[in-house]
Amino acid sequence: MTFAYDIRSNLTMLVDLLNTAGGIAADGDQLTTTAGLRDFAAGHDFSGPLTATKADVEETRRLRERFAAAFEAGLDSVPSSEANLDSAPASDPAGDTDPDGDSAADALERRIVEEVNLTLRETDALPQLVRHGDWDWHLHAVGATASLADRVAADVALVLIDLIRSGDLDRLGRCAADDCRAYLADFSRNRSKRFCDTGNCANRTHVAAFRARQSDAGDHAS
């Protein structure tokens, strides 16, 4: 599937937002100051004034933790052997269903929908088509004069709406490295991305697997 530029950009922004948390970012929480929030917004090509207050920082941190909690609960309930959320069966004898009989993917989707609707209410969303800079026509959920926190939150809500409606919520996943909890955006054709972009997780994992095979081969030879 080919994603529109704004969807790719906003999903990347959401993943980067989740990865600013202290338990993930190598240098600790990256959203503790107004300068940190401004840098984050500037790095993701936000239009409008990039002014931030302490309240903006706190609101953005709450947004991050709210969606992190929702995704963590849902993604951790999916068996590690599953390639993506869509492949989780509706009725799983291993117990990967919630009390309502939903699959892990269905339960995650319902939780994210609740958070998206809450975000739209909190930001007083009023969707409108805009075009600015190098961006062609795309949707903004709040005006350019809205607070920076509301603009971040609105873009998070918009991209999740797009993913839910297209059945692509599983494009947001977690790194497969044993020692990494970072999130990733999977734009691959066959939904095969397994490692994040925050470190060297893919290479480290492959090297460790190679060394383990070499060690096993040596043990058998002896």
Short mmCIF file of C-alpha atoms in Angstrom, two decimals, residues 4-210:
data_model
loop_
_atom_site.label_atom_id
_atom_site.label_comp_id
_atom_site.label_asym_id
_atom_site.label_seq_id
_atom_site.Cartn_x
_atom_site.Cartn_y
_atom_site.Cartn_z
CA ALA A 4 -0.01 9.66 1.32
CA TYR A 5 2.80 11.96 2.39
CA ASP A 6 0.88 13.40 5.33
CA ILE A 7 0.02 9.93 6.65
CA ARG A 8 3.64 8.80 6.47
CA SER A 9 4.82 12.01 8.13
CA ASN A 10 2.26 11.92 10.92
CA LEU A 11 2.82 8.23 11.65
CA THR A 12 6.56 8.87 11.83
CA MET A 13 5.82 11.79 14.15
CA LEU A 14 3.67 9.59 16.40
CA VAL A 15 6.36 6.91 16.59
CA ASP A 16 9.00 9.53 17.38
CA LEU A 17 6.73 11.03 20.04
CA LEU A 18 6.30 7.66 21.75
CA ASN A 19 10.05 7.09 21.54
CA THR A 20 10.84 10.34 23.42
CA ALA A 21 9.84 8.64 26.69
CA GLY A 22 12.50 8.14 29.33
CA GLY A 23 12.27 4.37 29.26
CA ILE A 24 13.02 4.33 25.53
CA ALA A 25 15.17 7.33 24.61
CA ALA A 26 18.86 6.67 25.23
CA ASP A 27 19.44 10.04 26.91
CA GLY A 28 16.28 10.03 29.00
CA ASP A 29 12.94 11.78 28.50
CA GLN A 30 13.24 14.24 25.63
CA LEU A 31 10.05 16.17 26.39
CA THR A 32 10.78 17.85 29.70
CA THR A 33 11.27 21.43 28.51
CA THR A 34 9.61 23.91 26.19
CA ALA A 35 12.77 23.88 24.06
CA GLY A 36 12.48 20.11 23.73
CA LEU A 37 8.89 20.36 22.53
CA ARG A 38 9.74 23.15 20.09
CA ASP A 39 12.62 21.10 18.68
CA PHE A 40 10.35 18.09 18.32
CA ALA A 41 7.72 20.13 16.45
CA ALA A 42 10.32 21.81 14.24
CA GLY A 43 11.83 18.45 13.39
CA HIS A 44 8.44 17.28 12.15
CA ASP A 45 7.66 20.28 9.97
CA PHE A 46 4.80 21.72 12.01
CA SER A 47 3.29 24.84 10.49
CA GLY A 48 2.24 27.87 12.50
CA PRO A 49 4.09 29.44 15.43
CA LEU A 50 6.40 27.07 17.27
CA THR A 51 5.89 28.59 20.70
CA ALA A 52 5.53 26.28 23.66
CA THR A 53 4.53 26.78 27.27
CA LYS A 54 5.04 24.54 30.28
CA ALA A 55 1.38 23.60 29.95
CA ASP A 56 2.02 22.49 26.35
CA VAL A 57 4.85 20.27 27.56
CA GLU A 58 2.73 18.67 30.25
CA GLU A 59 -0.23 18.14 27.91
CA THR A 60 1.99 16.56 25.25
CA ARG A 61 3.56 14.27 27.84
CA ARG A 62 0.11 13.19 29.00
CA LEU A 63 -0.89 12.54 25.39
CA ARG A 64 2.24 10.45 24.87
CA GLU A 65 1.68 8.40 28.00
CA ARG A 66 -2.00 7.86 27.24
CA PHE A 67 -1.37 6.43 23.80
CA ALA A 68 1.73 4.56 24.97
CA ALA A 69 -0.38 2.82 27.62
CA ALA A 70 -3.04 1.94 25.05
CA PHE A 71 -0.55 0.59 22.52
CA GLU A 72 1.55 -1.23 25.09
CA ALA A 73 -1.42 -3.11 26.48
CA GLY A 74 -2.58 -4.08 23.01
CA LEU A 75 0.76 -4.87 21.37
CA ASP A 76 2.04 -6.89 24.32
CA SER A 77 -1.06 -9.09 24.20
CA VAL A 78 -0.30 -10.22 20.64
CA PRO A 79 1.74 -13.45 20.48
CA SER A 80 5.32 -12.76 19.41
CA SER A 81 4.95 -15.35 16.66
CA GLU A 82 2.29 -13.28 14.93
CA ALA A 83 3.62 -11.21 12.05
CA ASN A 84 1.02 -8.48 12.52
CA LEU A 85 -2.10 -7.58 14.42
CA ASP A 86 -4.45 -8.56 11.61
CA SER A 87 -3.32 -12.18 11.83
CA ALA A 88 -4.49 -12.62 15.43
CA PRO A 89 -7.56 -14.91 15.29
CA ALA A 90 -10.92 -13.77 16.60
CA SER A 91 -11.15 -16.83 18.82
CA ASP A 92 -7.83 -18.05 20.17
CA PRO A 93 -7.71 -21.14 22.40
CA ALA A 94 -4.44 -19.88 23.86
CA GLY A 95 -6.34 -17.08 25.55
CA ASP A 96 -5.46 -14.11 23.32
CA THR A 97 -8.97 -12.70 23.52
CA ASP A 98 -10.50 -10.21 25.92
CA PRO A 99 -13.59 -10.90 28.06
CA ASP A 100 -15.84 -9.62 25.25
CA GLY A 101 -14.48 -12.26 22.86
CA ASP A 102 -12.49 -9.78 20.78
CA SER A 103 -9.09 -10.66 19.37
CA ALA A 104 -6.08 -8.72 20.62
CA ALA A 105 -6.21 -6.63 17.45
CA ASP A 106 -9.91 -5.82 17.94
CA ALA A 107 -9.36 -4.88 21.58
CA LEU A 108 -6.45 -2.62 20.66
CA GLU A 109 -8.45 -0.96 17.91
CA ARG A 110 -11.35 -0.27 20.26
CA ARG A 111 -9.00 1.20 22.88
CA ILE A 112 -7.28 3.45 20.31
CA VAL A 113 -10.65 4.62 18.94
CA GLU A 114 -11.64 5.69 22.46
CA GLU A 115 -8.40 7.64 22.89
CA VAL A 116 -8.72 9.25 19.44
CA ASN A 117 -12.26 10.41 20.14
CA LEU A 118 -11.18 11.78 23.51
CA THR A 119 -8.31 13.64 21.84
CA LEU A 120 -10.62 15.17 19.24
CA ARG A 121 -12.94 16.40 21.98
CA GLU A 122 -10.14 17.82 24.08
CA THR A 123 -8.64 19.76 21.17
CA ASP A 124 -12.01 21.14 19.98
CA ALA A 125 -11.21 19.67 16.57
CA LEU A 126 -12.54 21.53 13.54
CA PRO A 127 -11.10 19.73 10.47
CA GLN A 128 -10.13 21.83 7.48
CA LEU A 129 -8.11 21.38 4.32
CA VAL A 130 -4.86 23.35 4.20
CA ARG A 131 -1.81 23.67 1.99
CA HIS A 132 1.52 25.12 3.11
CA GLY A 133 5.22 24.94 2.33
CA ASP A 134 6.03 21.77 0.38
CA TRP A 135 2.80 20.11 1.53
CA ASP A 136 -0.09 19.78 -0.91
CA TRP A 137 -3.72 19.71 0.30
CA HIS A 138 -4.08 17.78 3.55
CA LEU A 139 -6.20 17.84 6.67
CA HIS A 140 -5.60 19.83 9.85
CA ALA A 141 -7.89 19.12 12.78
CA VAL A 142 -7.22 22.44 14.55
CA GLY A 143 -6.28 25.92 13.39
CA ALA A 144 -2.78 27.33 13.09
CA THR A 145 -3.36 29.49 16.18
CA ALA A 146 -4.14 26.50 18.40
CA SER A 147 -1.61 25.64 21.10
CA LEU A 148 1.37 23.54 20.08
CA ALA A 149 0.15 20.72 22.32
CA ASP A 150 -3.25 20.70 20.58
CA ARG A 151 -1.62 20.68 17.14
CA VAL A 152 0.53 17.68 18.07
CA ALA A 153 -2.48 15.90 19.56
CA ALA A 154 -4.67 16.63 16.55
CA ASP A 155 -2.11 15.20 14.11
CA VAL A 156 -1.82 12.08 16.26
CA ALA A 157 -5.59 11.67 16.14
CA LEU A 158 -5.74 12.23 12.37
CA VAL A 159 -3.14 9.64 11.46
CA LEU A 160 -4.72 7.05 13.75
CA ILE A 161 -8.08 7.72 12.12
CA ASP A 162 -6.48 7.03 8.73
CA LEU A 163 -4.85 3.81 9.96
CA ILE A 164 -8.00 2.51 11.64
CA ARG A 165 -10.20 3.20 8.62
CA SER A 166 -7.77 1.48 6.24
CA GLY A 167 -7.11 -1.48 8.53
CA ASP A 168 -3.46 -0.51 8.94
CA LEU A 169 -3.20 0.02 12.67
CA ASP A 170 -0.63 -2.79 12.74
CA ARG A 171 1.73 -0.49 10.82
CA LEU A 172 2.71 0.77 14.27
CA GLY A 173 4.63 -1.89 16.18
CA ARG A 174 7.38 -2.55 18.70
CA CYS A 175 11.02 -3.38 18.06
CA ALA A 176 11.73 -7.12 18.04
CA ALA A 177 15.10 -6.75 19.79
CA ASP A 178 15.00 -8.33 23.25
CA ASP A 179 16.56 -5.30 24.93
CA CYS A 180 14.58 -2.58 23.13
CA ARG A 181 11.08 -1.21 23.74
CA ALA A 182 11.06 1.42 20.99
CA TYR A 183 8.14 1.81 18.60
CA LEU A 184 8.43 1.59 14.83
CA ALA A 185 6.46 2.55 11.74
CA ASP A 186 6.25 -0.24 9.17
CA PHE A 187 5.84 1.06 5.61
CA SER A 188 7.09 -2.15 3.98
CA ARG A 189 4.94 -3.76 1.30
CA ASN A 190 4.57 -7.05 3.19
CA ARG A 191 4.51 -5.59 6.72
CA SER A 192 7.82 -7.23 7.51
CA LYS A 193 9.71 -4.55 9.45
CA ARG A 194 10.81 -5.92 12.82
CA PHE A 195 13.35 -3.48 14.20
CA CYS A 196 13.20 0.21 15.15
CA ASP A 197 15.24 3.07 13.72
CA THR A 198 16.39 4.44 17.07
CA GLY A 199 19.52 2.33 17.39
CA ASN A 200 21.39 -0.53 15.80
CA CYS A 201 18.91 -3.18 16.87
CA ALA A 202 18.66 -5.11 13.60
CA ASN A 203 22.42 -5.45 13.22
CA ARG A 204 22.96 -6.30 16.90
CA THR A 205 20.28 -9.00 16.79
CA HIS A 206 21.63 -10.53 13.59
CA VAL A 207 25.18 -10.56 14.94
CA ALA A 208 24.02 -12.19 18.18
CA ALA A 209 22.08 -14.83 16.25
CA PHE A 210 25.11 -15.53 14.03
#
